[in-house]
Amino acid sequence: MPTPDVTPTLSTEQLERNFADIAAPLTSDAALLEAAKCLFCYDAPCTHACPTHIDVPAFIKKIETGNLKGSARVILDANPMGHSCARACPVEVLCEGACVLNDRDEQPIKIALLQRHATDYALEHKLALFEPAELNGKKVAIVGAGPAGLSCAQDLRRWGYAVTVFEANDQPGGLNTYGIAEYKLRAETALAEVQMILDLGVTLRTGVSVGRDVSFDELERGFDAVFVGVGLGATRRLEIPGEDLPGVHEALAFIEHLKTHRYADTRVGRAVVVIGAGNTAIDAATQAKRLGAEHVTIVYRRAADDMPAYDYEYDLAKRDGCEFRFHTAPKRILGVDHVTGIECVRTEPGEPGADGRRRPVEVPESTHVIECDMVIKALGQVVRDDFARAASLTIEDGRMVSTKPTVFVGGDCANGGAEIVNAAAEGKRAAAAIHAYLQETGG
Amino acid sequence: MADLRVNFAGIESPNPFWLASGPPTNTYDQVARAFDAGWGGAVWKTIGEPIINVFSRYGSVDVGLTRMMGFNNIELITDRPLEDNLREIAAVKRNYPDHAVIVSLMVDSKREAWHEIVRRTEDTGADGLELNFGCPHGMSERGMGSAVGQVPDYTCQIVEWVKEVAITPVIVKLTPNVTDITYIARAAVKGGADALSLINTINSIVGVDLETFAPLPAVGGKSSHGGYCGPAVKPIALHMVSAVARDPEVRVPVSGIGGIATWRDAAEFIALGAGTVQVCTAVMHYGFRIVEDLRDGLENWMDDHGHRTLADVCGRALPNVVSWEDLDLNYHLVARIDQDKCIQCELCWVACEDGAHQAIRRIDTREAGNGKRAPAVEIIEEACVGCNLCAAVCPVRGCISMAQVPNDHPGVTWRDYAAGKGTLAPRSEHFHTATWSPRG
Ligand SMILES: Cc1cc2nc3c(=O)[nH]c(=O)nc-3n(C[C@H](O)[C@H](O)[C@H](O)COP(=O)(O)OP(=O)(O)OC[C@H]3O[C@@H](n4cnc5c(N)ncnc54)[C@H](O)[C@@H]3O)c2cc1C
Ligand SMILES: Cc1cc2nc3c(=O)[nH]c(=O)nc-3n(C[C@H](O)[C@H](O)[C@H](O)COP(=O)(O)O)c2cc1C
Ligand code: SF4
C-alpha cells in the first residue's frame, strides 16, 4: 500500500470507537424477545429472499427454545458464511426486506442480529457442528479461499472428498478478511469462521498463486475436479491525467491496509475525494472519515437515485458526515509531486445509453476544482483475465465461464461481483454439481 | 449422539414424539406427511360410529401478542366412515412399519361393541389401542368419553372388556375433569391397562361475545362447553402426569399430553415420568414441521448433559415431587435486584406492595435531576418472604434473582416440626408484625 499522507490525529480510543461493531450484538434477553416475535411463517419469504435459503423461521424458533447449537447448525449448514453474512449482508434488500411484518406496518424481525446471536454461540464455544465423511478417494482442488471457495469446500469435505484450497494471499477468507468494512467484520472474526471449515479436515495452502506458483494444468491433472473462486481483480482505472500521482489510492488497497494494520498506521488525507458510488466507494469514504479525515467528498457522474450503493450505505455515509457531489465527473487529478486537488465538470442526464440509463453529458464551462490531498478510486473491479487465460476459461460479459466438465466456477469471478451470500450460494451449488458429476462418472 | 428410541409398553417408536388423537391424525395423508417430517408415532383421530359435527368448532385464547395460548374445541370423534379409517390405518402401518401407529377408540359402553371395534382395529396391523375415556363434550352426554372416564368402576369395566380380546397394548386416555386423577388411573390399571395417556381436554368456555352474548366458539349464537388444551394447560398436565407416574398402585408407562409445543416442554414431561409425549394444538398451530426442533433440541440437550437414552431422563424429577409437609421450612430465600439491569419500571414494587409482602422499598429520585430515577427500588431483605412474585413480574430476564440466605439451623419439615422436632430459623418479619416501618 502506498503511504497516504497525513497521520490520523485521532486518539487510539476514538479510533477504536469509530471502528467498533456498527450493530451491537443482542443480549440473550433481547434475542429471546426478538425471536418470540417471529411468526414462524410457513414457506417463509425471508428464506426465499436469502440466496442460500437459510431456513430462517427454523433457526429463530430454535433460539426461542434455547437450542442455540441447533440454530447455528441450521444457519451454517445452508450457508457456511452464515456468521459473516449476519454481519455484512444487505438484509434490507434480502431477508429482512421480505419479512411479512413489513406488510403489517411493523419493523421486520432482526434476522441478521439473531443469526449473529446463534453463530456467535457456535464460534465462542468452538462447536464442531458438522462431521467430515470418510474419504471417498476423490480429490477436489479449490482455487481461492474466499467465501465461494470455502463454502464449496465445506460441503465437499462433508461428503467425503479430499479438498485442497489454494490461496494466493497469506491468509484465507478472501474479501471477508481483507475487504469488508472494519466496523462490519474484522479479519480475526472472518478467520475464526474460516477455521470452523478448515477444522473439518480441509487442506489449505496459502501463499500459492495458481497460474504462477502452480499451473492450472497441474491441478486438472492432479485432482478429479477443480473449483475456481478467485474473485475479482484490480480496480478499474480512471484513465484521466494525474491518476498515478502520489496520494491517489485504490479503495481496495486502502481498506486492506486498514484491516491488516493498527488503525493509527493507516494514514489518511485531511480532505479526501472518493470517486465512484458503489458500496465499495461508500466503505472507503466512511472508513476514511472514521480514520480522521476532516472532509470526505464522494464524486459521482449521475444522480443519487442512480447510485449502485444501497440506501442503507448511502444513509450511513451521510450520517458519517461525507459529502456527495452528484452530476460531477472527474477530468484531471492535479498536483506536482502530490495530489492537491481534482478538476471536475458538472454533468446532466443525456440520451439513454446501451444499458438504458441516461448517459451523463458534460455541462459546458462547468469546470471546477475540488481541493484535496487524497483521492480514492472506487470504480469497481475487473475480471481476472490473466487467470482466465491461464485456466482456459472464457469470459462472457465480465464473468468467467467454464466449458470444461471438471472445472466449475462461482462467486464474484462468475457473477461479476455480488455479495458474500451470493458467493456462498454459488460455492455450495458448485459443490453439489461436482458431487453429482463425480458420482455419475465414477471419476 | 443421544438415542431417542423408545419402547412404550411394548410399542416400538423411533422417537418419543407422537401426534395426539385429533384433527392432525384424521387421514392417511396427514399421518404419512407427519411421519415423513419426523414424528415417531401417531394416535389416530378417535374412531367409532361416525358422528356429525357443527360448524365453528374451535375457540382460541390470545394472551397479549401470543395467539392460541389456550385453545378449545367442541368437535366430536371422527366424522369419516369407519371403513375408510380402518383401510387408511392399515395402509399407514404397511408403508411405515417402523413408526408407532396407535388407534384411538370410542364406542357405546357395551361389551360387544368394544369387542367388535377392537378386533376390527387390530386387523389393520396397528401397534396399539388408546381408549378415549376423555372427551368432555358431545360424546359424554351420550354416555361415552369422559362419562366413562369420570367413574372408576365404568373405566375398569370397559378396560376389562377390551382386554378380553385385545392382543396389542391397551393405553387408556384419562380425562382431567375429575377431582383426583389417580383414582381413575388405578381403576384403569385394575382393569388391565398396559399404559395410560393424559391429559385429554379440560371443560371450558373460552369467552363470551359481548355484543351478542353468545358464548364462544359460537354456533348460531349459542355454544356448549368444550375441551381446553394448548400451552395454557401444560402445568395442569404436568401435575397430573407426575401424580399418576409416582402413584405406587399405577406402575404402568405414561404418555404425557397437554400443551407441549417445544422440546423443553417435552423434556419436562419426560422428567416427570412420561415415556412418550403427544402433541395436538402446537401442530394445529404450526404444522408437522415443529417435530424437527422437538427432536433436535431434545437431542442436543441430552448430548450436552451426557444423557444417552430417554430411560436416563425418564422420571428423573419425580423423586423431587414431594408433599408440602416434606419441604424444608428453614430453606431461606430472598430476592436480589441487579441494579445494573433494572430499567425502573417499578412493576416489582407495585406487585410486592399491593399483591404480596411489602418488602420492596421505593426511592423516588425523580426530582433529583434528569428524569432518570435510579435506583428506584430495593429489596427489604428482613421483610422479603422469598415468594418469587417480583422475579415473575420483572420484564428483564436475570434482573431479579432469588438468592439463598444460609443459616446455621438444620433443615426441618412441617411434618417434623408439628411433631415437636427441630427448630425454626429466624423468619422474615411481615410488615404487620414488624417492629420497624418500611416507610421510615
Ligand atoms: C470493499 C468491498 C466491500 C464489500 N462489502 C460487502 C458487504 O458489506 N457485504 C457483502 O455481502 N459483500 C460485500 N462485498 C462483496 C464480497 O466481499 C464478495 O462478493 C465476496 O467476497 C466474493 O467472494 P469470492 O469467494 O467470490 O471472492 P473473494 O472474496 O474475492 O475471494 C477470492 C480469493 O481468491 C484468491 N485468489 C485469486 N486469484 C488466485 C489465484 N490465482 N490463486 C490462488 N488464489 C487466488 C484471492 O486471494 C481471494 O482470497 C464487498 C466487496 C468489496 C470489494
Ligand atoms: C380439535 C381437537 C380435537 C380433538 N379430538 C380428540 C379426539 O378425537 N380424541 C382424543 O382422544 N383426543 C382429542 N383431542 C385431545 C388431544 O388429543 C389432546 O389430548 C389435547 O388437545 C391436549 O394436548 P395439546 O395441548 O397438545 O392439544 C382433541 C383436541 C383438539 C384440539
Ligand atoms: S382452517 Fe380450513 S376448514 Fe377451518 S375454517 Fe379455515 S379453511 Fe375452513
mmCIF file with all atom_site columns, C-alpha atoms in Angstrom, chain A residues 62 65 67, chain B residues 2-8 11-21 25 31 34-43 98-102 254-257 259-271 274-280 282-283 287-302 310 313:
data_model
loop_
_atom_site.group_PDB
_atom_site.id
_atom_site.type_symbol
_atom_site.label_atom_id
_atom_site.label_alt_id
_atom_site.label_comp_id
_atom_site.label_asym_id
_atom_site.label_entity_id
_atom_site.label_seq_id
_atom_site.pdbx_PDB_ins_code
_atom_site.Cartn_x
_atom_site.Cartn_y
_atom_site.Cartn_z
_atom_site.occupancy
_atom_site.B_iso_or_equiv
_atom_site.pdbx_formal_charge
_atom_site.auth_seq_id
_atom_site.auth_comp_id
_atom_site.auth_asym_id
_atom_site.auth_atom_id
_atom_site.pdbx_PDB_model_num
ATOM 1  C CA . LYS A 1 62  ? -34.526 -22.729 17.895 1.00 0.00 ? 62  LYS A CA 1
ATOM 2  C CA . THR A 1 65  ? -36.459 -22.809 22.535 1.00 0.00 ? 65  THR A CA 1
ATOM 3  C CA . ASN A 1 67  ? -31.433 -24.717 21.175 1.00 0.00 ? 67  ASN A CA 1
ATOM 4  C CA . ALA B 2 2   ? -28.412 -39.295 22.162 1.00 0.00 ? 2   ALA B CA 1
ATOM 5  C CA . ASP B 2 3   ? -30.645 -42.244 21.353 1.00 0.00 ? 3   ASP B CA 1
ATOM 6  C CA . LEU B 2 4   ? -34.294 -41.186 21.155 1.00 0.00 ? 4   LEU B CA 1
ATOM 7  C CA . ARG B 2 5   ? -35.783 -44.605 20.500 1.00 0.00 ? 5   ARG B CA 1
ATOM 8  C CA . VAL B 2 6   ? -38.424 -45.808 22.905 1.00 0.00 ? 6   VAL B CA 1
ATOM 9  C CA . ASN B 2 7   ? -40.282 -48.972 23.702 1.00 0.00 ? 7   ASN B CA 1
ATOM 10 C CA . PHE B 2 8   ? -43.543 -47.844 25.238 1.00 0.00 ? 8   PHE B CA 1
ATOM 11 C CA . ILE B 2 11  ? -44.776 -50.381 21.223 1.00 0.00 ? 11  ILE B CA 1
ATOM 12 C CA . GLU B 2 12  ? -41.543 -49.518 19.410 1.00 0.00 ? 12  GLU B CA 1
ATOM 13 C CA . SER B 2 13  ? -41.115 -45.957 18.265 1.00 0.00 ? 13  SER B CA 1
ATOM 14 C CA . PRO B 2 14  ? -38.136 -44.209 16.637 1.00 0.00 ? 14  PRO B CA 1
ATOM 15 C CA . ASN B 2 15  ? -38.610 -41.261 18.987 1.00 0.00 ? 15  ASN B CA 1
ATOM 16 C CA . PRO B 2 16  ? -40.956 -40.255 21.818 1.00 0.00 ? 16  PRO B CA 1
ATOM 17 C CA . PHE B 2 17  ? -42.875 -37.695 19.748 1.00 0.00 ? 17  PHE B CA 1
ATOM 18 C CA . TRP B 2 18  ? -46.373 -38.814 18.861 1.00 0.00 ? 18  TRP B CA 1
ATOM 19 C CA . LEU B 2 19  ? -49.257 -36.901 17.394 1.00 0.00 ? 19  LEU B CA 1
ATOM 20 C CA . ALA B 2 20  ? -52.155 -36.890 19.824 1.00 0.00 ? 20  ALA B CA 1
ATOM 21 C CA . SER B 2 21  ? -55.525 -38.072 18.610 1.00 0.00 ? 21  SER B CA 1
ATOM 22 C CA . THR B 2 25  ? -54.359 -37.614 12.652 1.00 0.00 ? 25  THR B CA 1
ATOM 23 C CA . VAL B 2 31  ? -50.182 -39.107 9.157  1.00 0.00 ? 31  VAL B CA 1
ATOM 24 C CA . ALA B 2 34  ? -46.168 -36.301 9.691  1.00 0.00 ? 34  ALA B CA 1
ATOM 25 C CA . PHE B 2 35  ? -44.035 -39.443 9.626  1.00 0.00 ? 35  PHE B CA 1
ATOM 26 C CA . ASP B 2 36  ? -42.079 -38.036 6.690  1.00 0.00 ? 36  ASP B CA 1
ATOM 27 C CA . ALA B 2 37  ? -41.483 -34.893 8.754  1.00 0.00 ? 37  ALA B CA 1
ATOM 28 C CA . GLY B 2 38  ? -40.066 -36.975 11.596 1.00 0.00 ? 38  GLY B CA 1
ATOM 29 C CA . TRP B 2 39  ? -42.856 -37.806 14.039 1.00 0.00 ? 39  TRP B CA 1
ATOM 30 C CA . GLY B 2 40  ? -42.245 -41.123 15.755 1.00 0.00 ? 40  GLY B CA 1
ATOM 31 C CA . GLY B 2 41  ? -45.853 -42.143 16.169 1.00 0.00 ? 41  GLY B CA 1
ATOM 32 C CA . ALA B 2 42  ? -49.453 -41.096 15.779 1.00 0.00 ? 42  ALA B CA 1
ATOM 33 C CA . VAL B 2 43  ? -52.624 -41.789 17.679 1.00 0.00 ? 43  VAL B CA 1
ATOM 34 C CA . ASP B 2 98  ? -41.132 -48.664 11.905 1.00 0.00 ? 98  ASP B CA 1
ATOM 35 C CA . HIS B 2 99  ? -43.413 -45.933 13.192 1.00 0.00 ? 99  HIS B CA 1
ATOM 36 C CA . ALA B 2 100 ? -45.874 -46.307 16.030 1.00 0.00 ? 100 ALA B CA 1
ATOM 37 C CA . VAL B 2 101 ? -49.482 -46.367 14.845 1.00 0.00 ? 101 VAL B CA 1
ATOM 38 C CA . ILE B 2 102 ? -51.997 -46.328 17.671 1.00 0.00 ? 102 ILE B CA 1
ATOM 39 C CA . VAL B 2 254 ? -47.452 -42.980 30.937 1.00 0.00 ? 254 VAL B CA 1
ATOM 40 C CA . SER B 2 255 ? -47.752 -40.969 27.740 1.00 0.00 ? 255 SER B CA 1
ATOM 41 C CA . GLY B 2 256 ? -47.726 -37.235 28.548 1.00 0.00 ? 256 GLY B CA 1
ATOM 42 C CA . ILE B 2 257 ? -50.114 -34.869 26.745 1.00 0.00 ? 257 ILE B CA 1
ATOM 43 C CA . GLY B 2 259 ? -49.663 -28.026 25.912 1.00 0.00 ? 259 GLY B CA 1
ATOM 44 C CA . ILE B 2 260 ? -46.456 -29.458 24.519 1.00 0.00 ? 260 ILE B CA 1
ATOM 45 C CA . ALA B 2 261 ? -45.001 -27.115 21.914 1.00 0.00 ? 261 ALA B CA 1
ATOM 46 C CA . THR B 2 262 ? -41.221 -27.231 22.376 1.00 0.00 ? 262 THR B CA 1
ATOM 47 C CA . TRP B 2 263 ? -38.554 -29.785 23.209 1.00 0.00 ? 263 TRP B CA 1
ATOM 48 C CA . ARG B 2 264 ? -38.290 -28.188 26.628 1.00 0.00 ? 264 ARG B CA 1
ATOM 49 C CA . ASP B 2 265 ? -41.948 -28.909 27.336 1.00 0.00 ? 265 ASP B CA 1
ATOM 50 C CA . ALA B 2 266 ? -41.371 -32.479 26.214 1.00 0.00 ? 266 ALA B CA 1
ATOM 51 C CA . ALA B 2 267 ? -38.262 -32.858 28.355 1.00 0.00 ? 267 ALA B CA 1
ATOM 52 C CA . GLU B 2 268 ? -40.214 -31.657 31.385 1.00 0.00 ? 268 GLU B CA 1
ATOM 53 C CA . PHE B 2 269 ? -42.948 -34.252 30.815 1.00 0.00 ? 269 PHE B CA 1
ATOM 54 C CA . ILE B 2 270 ? -40.314 -36.937 30.380 1.00 0.00 ? 270 ILE B CA 1
ATOM 55 C CA . ALA B 2 271 ? -38.520 -35.832 33.544 1.00 0.00 ? 271 ALA B CA 1
ATOM 56 C CA . ALA B 2 274 ? -43.676 -39.652 30.644 1.00 0.00 ? 274 ALA B CA 1
ATOM 57 C CA . GLY B 2 275 ? -42.357 -42.399 28.377 1.00 0.00 ? 275 GLY B CA 1
ATOM 58 C CA . THR B 2 276 ? -43.676 -40.737 25.239 1.00 0.00 ? 276 THR B CA 1
ATOM 59 C CA . VAL B 2 277 ? -45.277 -37.351 24.637 1.00 0.00 ? 277 VAL B CA 1
ATOM 60 C CA . GLN B 2 278 ? -48.222 -36.428 22.435 1.00 0.00 ? 278 GLN B CA 1
ATOM 61 C CA . VAL B 2 279 ? -48.921 -33.146 20.686 1.00 0.00 ? 279 VAL B CA 1
ATOM 62 C CA . CYS B 2 280 ? -52.100 -31.758 19.170 1.00 0.00 ? 280 CYS B CA 1
ATOM 63 C CA . ALA B 2 282 ? -48.979 -26.988 18.540 1.00 0.00 ? 282 ALA B CA 1
ATOM 64 C CA . VAL B 2 283 ? -49.283 -28.984 15.326 1.00 0.00 ? 283 VAL B CA 1
ATOM 65 C CA . GLY B 2 287 ? -47.810 -27.811 11.290 1.00 0.00 ? 287 GLY B CA 1
ATOM 66 C CA . PHE B 2 288 ? -45.907 -31.070 11.396 1.00 0.00 ? 288 PHE B CA 1
ATOM 67 C CA . ARG B 2 289 ? -42.565 -29.284 10.856 1.00 0.00 ? 289 ARG B CA 1
ATOM 68 C CA . ILE B 2 290 ? -42.238 -28.477 14.569 1.00 0.00 ? 290 ILE B CA 1
ATOM 69 C CA . VAL B 2 291 ? -41.034 -32.014 15.184 1.00 0.00 ? 291 VAL B CA 1
ATOM 70 C CA . GLU B 2 292 ? -37.653 -31.085 13.745 1.00 0.00 ? 292 GLU B CA 1
ATOM 71 C CA . ASP B 2 293 ? -36.758 -28.851 16.681 1.00 0.00 ? 293 ASP B CA 1
ATOM 72 C CA . LEU B 2 294 ? -38.527 -31.139 19.144 1.00 0.00 ? 294 LEU B CA 1
ATOM 73 C CA . ARG B 2 295 ? -36.058 -33.849 18.193 1.00 0.00 ? 295 ARG B CA 1
ATOM 74 C CA . ASP B 2 296 ? -33.007 -31.671 17.558 1.00 0.00 ? 296 ASP B CA 1
ATOM 75 C CA . GLY B 2 297 ? -33.420 -29.667 20.755 1.00 0.00 ? 297 GLY B CA 1
ATOM 76 C CA . LEU B 2 298 ? -34.013 -32.756 22.897 1.00 0.00 ? 298 LEU B CA 1
ATOM 77 C CA . GLU B 2 299 ? -31.008 -34.498 21.358 1.00 0.00 ? 299 GLU B CA 1
ATOM 78 C CA . ASN B 2 300 ? -28.707 -31.514 21.845 1.00 0.00 ? 300 ASN B CA 1
ATOM 79 C CA . TRP B 2 301 ? -29.864 -31.103 25.422 1.00 0.00 ? 301 TRP B CA 1
ATOM 80 C CA . MET B 2 302 ? -29.260 -34.791 26.135 1.00 0.00 ? 302 MET B CA 1
ATOM 81 C CA . LEU B 2 310 ? -34.526 -41.448 27.318 1.00 0.00 ? 310 LEU B CA 1
ATOM 82 C CA . VAL B 2 313 ? -34.004 -38.987 31.959 1.00 0.00 ? 313 VAL B CA 1
#
